[in-house]
PDB file of C-alpha atoms in Angstrom:
ATOM      1  CA  MET A   1      23.842  14.646 -22.987  1.00  0.00           C
ATOM      2  CA  ARG A   2      24.839  17.895 -21.329  1.00  0.00           C
ATOM      3  CA  LEU A   3      22.715  19.395 -18.616  1.00  0.00           C
ATOM      4  CA  VAL A   4      20.531  22.244 -19.803  1.00  0.00           C
ATOM      5  CA  PHE A   5      22.340  24.763 -17.594  1.00  0.00           C
ATOM      6  CA  ASP A   6      25.779  23.802 -18.922  1.00  0.00           C
ATOM      7  CA  GLN A   7      27.611  27.085 -19.576  1.00  0.00           C
ATOM      8  CA  ALA A   8      28.178  26.033 -23.190  1.00  0.00           C
ATOM      9  CA  PHE A   9      24.478  26.573 -23.829  1.00  0.00           C
ATOM     10  CA  GLY A  10      24.421  30.104 -22.440  1.00  0.00           C
ATOM     11  CA  LEU A  11      21.136  29.319 -20.684  1.00  0.00           C
ATOM     12  CA  ASP A  12      20.476  30.601 -17.189  1.00  0.00           C
ATOM     13  CA  GLU A  13      17.423  30.914 -14.967  1.00  0.00           C
ATOM     14  CA  ASP A  14      16.612  34.376 -16.376  1.00  0.00           C
ATOM     15  CA  SER A  15      16.485  32.945 -19.909  1.00  0.00           C
ATOM     16  CA  LEU A  16      14.401  30.036 -18.665  1.00  0.00           C
ATOM     17  CA  HIS A  17      11.996  32.467 -17.003  1.00  0.00           C
ATOM     18  CA  ASP A  18      11.676  34.308 -20.330  1.00  0.00           C
ATOM     19  CA  VAL A  19      10.759  31.018 -22.028  1.00  0.00           C
ATOM     20  CA  VAL A  20       8.170  30.296 -19.332  1.00  0.00           C
ATOM     21  CA  ALA A  21       6.686  33.808 -19.669  1.00  0.00           C
ATOM     22  CA  VAL A  22       6.211  33.297 -23.419  1.00  0.00           C
ATOM     23  CA  LEU A  23       4.812  29.826 -22.752  1.00  0.00           C
ATOM     24  CA  SER A  24       2.369  31.302 -20.247  1.00  0.00           C
ATOM     25  CA  GLU A  25       1.045  33.735 -22.863  1.00  0.00           C
ATOM     26  CA  ARG A  26       0.682  30.927 -25.402  1.00  0.00           C
ATOM     27  CA  LEU A  27      -1.077  28.630 -22.920  1.00  0.00           C
ATOM     28  CA  ARG A  28      -3.597  31.357 -22.115  1.00  0.00           C
ATOM     29  CA  ALA A  29      -4.320  31.837 -25.822  1.00  0.00           C
ATOM     30  CA  HIS A  30      -4.537  28.146 -26.762  1.00  0.00           C
ATOM     31  CA  PRO A  31      -8.077  27.061 -27.704  1.00  0.00           C
ATOM     32  CA  ARG A  32      -7.924  23.643 -25.989  1.00  0.00           C
ATOM     33  CA  LEU A  33      -5.822  24.587 -22.935  1.00  0.00           C
ATOM     34  CA  ARG A  34      -7.124  28.070 -22.099  1.00  0.00           C
ATOM     35  CA  ARG A  35     -10.342  27.130 -20.260  1.00  0.00           C
ATOM     36  CA  PRO A  36      -8.993  24.238 -18.178  1.00  0.00           C
ATOM     37  CA  LEU A  37      -5.937  26.278 -17.201  1.00  0.00           C
ATOM     38  CA  ASP A  38      -8.120  29.251 -16.273  1.00  0.00           C
ATOM     39  CA  ARG A  39      -9.851  26.933 -13.787  1.00  0.00           C
ATOM     40  CA  VAL A  40      -6.581  25.436 -12.524  1.00  0.00           C
ATOM     41  CA  VAL A  41      -4.408  28.561 -12.398  1.00  0.00           C
ATOM     42  CA  GLY A  42      -7.057  31.239 -11.988  1.00  0.00           C
ATOM     43  CA  ASN A  43      -5.383  34.604 -11.495  1.00  0.00           C
ATOM     44  CA  ARG A  44      -2.177  33.083 -10.112  1.00  0.00           C
ATOM     45  CA  TRP A  45      -0.196  33.115 -13.363  1.00  0.00           C
ATOM     46  CA  ALA A  46       2.858  34.769 -11.789  1.00  0.00           C
ATOM     47  CA  GLU A  47       2.983  31.991  -9.182  1.00  0.00           C
ATOM     48  CA  PHE A  48       2.465  29.382 -11.924  1.00  0.00           C
ATOM     49  CA  GLU A  49       5.358  30.854 -13.935  1.00  0.00           C
ATOM     50  CA  HIS A  50       7.628  30.911 -10.880  1.00  0.00           C
ATOM     51  CA  ASP A  51       6.787  27.304  -9.990  1.00  0.00           C
ATOM     52  CA  LEU A  52       7.199  26.087 -13.564  1.00  0.00           C
ATOM     53  CA  THR A  53      10.570  27.821 -13.874  1.00  0.00           C
ATOM     54  CA  HIS A  54      11.691  26.134 -10.641  1.00  0.00           C
ATOM     55  CA  PHE A  55      10.362  22.757 -11.848  1.00  0.00           C
ATOM     56  CA  ILE A  56      12.254  22.941 -15.149  1.00  0.00           C
ATOM     57  CA  ALA A  57      15.450  24.265 -13.543  1.00  0.00           C
ATOM     58  CA  ALA A  58      15.411  21.480 -10.942  1.00  0.00           C
ATOM     59  CA  LEU A  59      14.826  18.815 -13.589  1.00  0.00           C
ATOM     60  CA  SER A  60      17.551  20.276 -15.774  1.00  0.00           C
ATOM     61  CA  ALA A  61      20.072  20.323 -12.957  1.00  0.00           C
ATOM     62  CA  ARG A  62      18.919  16.898 -11.705  1.00  0.00           C
ATOM     63  CA  THR A  63      18.556  18.206  -8.153  1.00  0.00           C
ATOM     64  CA  GLY A  64      15.507  16.072  -7.358  1.00  0.00           C
ATOM     65  CA  ASP A  65      13.898  19.240  -5.956  1.00  0.00           C
ATOM     66  CA  HIS A  66      11.289  19.772  -8.658  1.00  0.00           C
ATOM     67  CA  GLY A  67       8.453  20.019  -6.170  1.00  0.00           C
ATOM     68  CA  GLY A  68       6.045  17.244  -7.162  1.00  0.00           C
ATOM     69  CA  GLY A  69       4.967  18.981 -10.350  1.00  0.00           C
ATOM     70  CA  LEU A  70       3.260  15.984 -11.957  1.00  0.00           C
ATOM     71  CA  ALA A  71       1.288  15.031  -8.875  1.00  0.00           C
ATOM     72  CA  ALA A  72       0.176  18.643  -8.409  1.00  0.00           C
ATOM     73  CA  LEU A  73      -0.798  18.868 -12.075  1.00  0.00           C
ATOM     74  CA  PHE A  74      -2.930  15.724 -11.899  1.00  0.00           C
ATOM     75  CA  ASP A  75      -4.549  16.887  -8.644  1.00  0.00           C
ATOM     76  CA  ALA A  76      -5.436  20.298 -10.080  1.00  0.00           C
ATOM     77  CA  PHE A  77      -6.347  19.083 -13.577  1.00  0.00           C
ATOM     78  CA  PRO A  78      -8.102  15.701 -13.229  1.00  0.00           C
ATOM     79  CA  GLU A  79      -9.442  15.821 -16.800  1.00  0.00           C
ATOM     80  CA  LEU A  80      -5.864  15.978 -18.140  1.00  0.00           C
ATOM     81  CA  ALA A  81      -5.719  14.009 -21.376  1.00  0.00           C
ATOM     82  CA  PRO A  82      -2.868  13.021 -23.702  1.00  0.00           C
ATOM     83  CA  GLU A  83      -3.785  15.751 -26.197  1.00  0.00           C
ATOM     84  CA  HIS A  84      -3.390  18.400 -23.460  1.00  0.00           C
ATOM     85  CA  VAL A  85       0.087  17.071 -22.683  1.00  0.00           C
ATOM     86  CA  ALA A  86       1.072  17.071 -26.364  1.00  0.00           C
ATOM     87  CA  ASP A  87      -0.294  20.596 -26.855  1.00  0.00           C
ATOM     88  CA  ALA A  88       1.611  21.914 -23.827  1.00  0.00           C
ATOM     89  CA  ARG A  89       4.840  20.237 -24.965  1.00  0.00           C
ATOM     90  CA  ASP A  90       4.486  21.739 -28.451  1.00  0.00           C
ATOM     91  CA  LEU A  91       3.867  25.214 -27.005  1.00  0.00           C
ATOM     92  CA  PHE A  92       6.866  24.837 -24.689  1.00  0.00           C
ATOM     93  CA  VAL A  93       9.151  23.886 -27.569  1.00  0.00           C
ATOM     94  CA  GLU A  94       7.817  26.774 -29.702  1.00  0.00           C
ATOM     95  CA  SER A  95       8.425  29.157 -26.787  1.00  0.00           C
ATOM     96  CA  ALA A  96      11.970  27.887 -26.282  1.00  0.00           C
ATOM     97  CA  LEU A  97      12.706  28.291 -30.003  1.00  0.00           C
ATOM     98  CA  ALA A  98      11.337  31.856 -29.935  1.00  0.00           C
ATOM     99  CA  ILE A  99      13.641  32.906 -27.069  1.00  0.00           C
ATOM    100  CA  LEU A 100      16.766  30.766 -27.095  1.00  0.00           C
ATOM    101  CA  PRO A 101      19.562  29.847 -29.476  1.00  0.00           C
ATOM    102  CA  LEU A 102      18.807  26.610 -31.290  1.00  0.00           C
ATOM    103  CA  HIS A 103      21.182  24.414 -29.233  1.00  0.00           C
ATOM    104  CA  ALA A 104      19.669  25.575 -25.930  1.00  0.00           C
ATOM    105  CA  ALA A 105      16.109  25.216 -27.260  1.00  0.00           C
ATOM    106  CA  ALA A 106      16.951  21.698 -28.460  1.00  0.00           C
ATOM    107  CA  SER A 107      18.189  20.776 -24.995  1.00  0.00           C
ATOM    108  CA  LEU A 108      14.959  22.024 -23.418  1.00  0.00           C
ATOM    109  CA  SER A 109      12.982  20.225 -26.123  1.00  0.00           C
ATOM    110  CA  ASP A 110      14.684  16.939 -25.181  1.00  0.00           C
ATOM    111  CA  LEU A 111      13.811  17.552 -21.529  1.00  0.00           C
ATOM    112  CA  ALA A 112      10.182  18.366 -22.431  1.00  0.00           C
ATOM    113  CA  ASP A 113       9.921  15.195 -24.505  1.00  0.00           C
ATOM    114  CA  SER A 114      11.177  13.107 -21.585  1.00  0.00           C
ATOM    115  CA  VAL A 115       8.750  14.679 -19.093  1.00  0.00           C
ATOM    116  CA  CYS A 116       5.872  14.313 -21.548  1.00  0.00           C
ATOM    117  CA  ASP A 117       6.730  10.676 -22.207  1.00  0.00           C
ATOM    118  CA  LEU A 118       6.622   9.945 -18.458  1.00  0.00           C
ATOM    119  CA  THR A 119       3.360  11.850 -18.125  1.00  0.00           C
ATOM    120  CA  LEU A 120       1.762  10.078 -21.073  1.00  0.00           C
ATOM    121  CA  ARG A 121       2.821   6.666 -19.738  1.00  0.00           C
ATOM    122  CA  ALA A 122       1.084   7.518 -16.469  1.00  0.00           C
ATOM    123  CA  LEU A 123      -2.058   8.656 -18.313  1.00  0.00           C
ATOM    124  CA  ARG A 124      -2.409   5.871 -20.843  1.00  0.00           C
ATOM    125  CA  LEU A 125      -3.369   2.320 -20.083  1.00  0.00           C
ATOM    126  CA  GLN A 126      -0.878   0.456 -22.269  1.00  0.00           C
ATOM    127  CA  SER A 127      -1.298  -3.131 -21.098  1.00  0.00           C
ATOM    128  CA  SER A 128      -3.325  -5.299 -18.765  1.00  0.00           C
ATOM    129  CA  GLU A 129      -0.487  -4.978 -16.229  1.00  0.00           C
ATOM    130  CA  THR A 130      -0.579  -1.176 -16.377  1.00  0.00           C
ATOM    131  CA  SER A 131      -4.365  -1.052 -16.183  1.00  0.00           C
ATOM    132  CA  ALA A 132      -4.226  -2.930 -12.875  1.00  0.00           C
ATOM    133  CA  ILE A 133      -2.153  -0.095 -11.415  1.00  0.00           C
ATOM    134  CA  PRO A 134      -4.348   2.803 -10.215  1.00  0.00           C
ATOM    135  CA  LEU A 135      -3.714   6.217 -11.768  1.00  0.00           C
ATOM    136  CA  PRO A 136      -2.439   7.810  -8.521  1.00  0.00           C
ATOM    137  CA  ARG A 137       0.216   5.095  -8.250  1.00  0.00           C
ATOM    138  CA  ARG A 138       1.250   5.513 -11.906  1.00  0.00           C
ATOM    139  CA  ILE A 139       1.553   9.253 -11.285  1.00  0.00           C
ATOM    140  CA  SER A 140       3.607   8.613  -8.165  1.00  0.00           C
ATOM    141  CA  GLU A 141       5.919   6.318 -10.126  1.00  0.00           C
ATOM    142  CA  ALA A 142       6.349   8.954 -12.854  1.00  0.00           C
ATOM    143  CA  GLU A 143       7.071  11.553 -10.159  1.00  0.00           C
ATOM    144  CA  GLU A 144       9.709   9.279  -8.606  1.00  0.00           C
ATOM    145  CA  ALA A 145      11.300   8.725 -12.014  1.00  0.00           C
ATOM    146  CA  LEU A 146      11.588  12.509 -12.388  1.00  0.00           C
ATOM    147  CA  ARG A 147      12.999  12.879  -8.883  1.00  0.00           C
ATOM    148  CA  ILE A 148      15.830  10.451  -9.596  1.00  0.00           C
ATOM    149  CA  GLY A 149      16.305  11.642 -13.173  1.00  0.00           C
ATOM    150  CA  ALA A 150      15.237   8.378 -14.788  1.00  0.00           C
ATOM    151  CA  GLY A 151      14.200   8.789 -18.394  1.00  0.00           C
ATOM    152  CA  LEU A 152      15.586  12.318 -18.628  1.00  0.00           C
ATOM    153  CA  GLY A 153      18.154  11.521 -21.269  1.00  0.00           C
TER     154      GLY A 153
END
């Protein structure tokens, strides 16, 4: 798999910021995500967009400098549930498709699926072994997997 910022895709940080701006609008309008995100983000949407753009760019480039996005998300949004993750992923993919050529949107969609899979594994208790691991540790393990690029295709 090529990295998202491979020149063949024609995707740069400005294009990624445009995707995040559209995503931000869609998140604020979403019936299930709007209220919890209003509490989490408040009136700091510009900062949220900047941080999310950095997070995605760092994951895409596999720099390991994505800033602890999952841990921060869980800290700020303790009621985060699998349906919230799925909704956000769907909105992200829709936003990418609205802004980018199909091949670039597909690359971002693959990245979103990988991040969501790691997040959902941390959220869900899948076995007796997993249930013995406290949520903060599962989040930390998912964060470490992102840092090293594990599971990112």
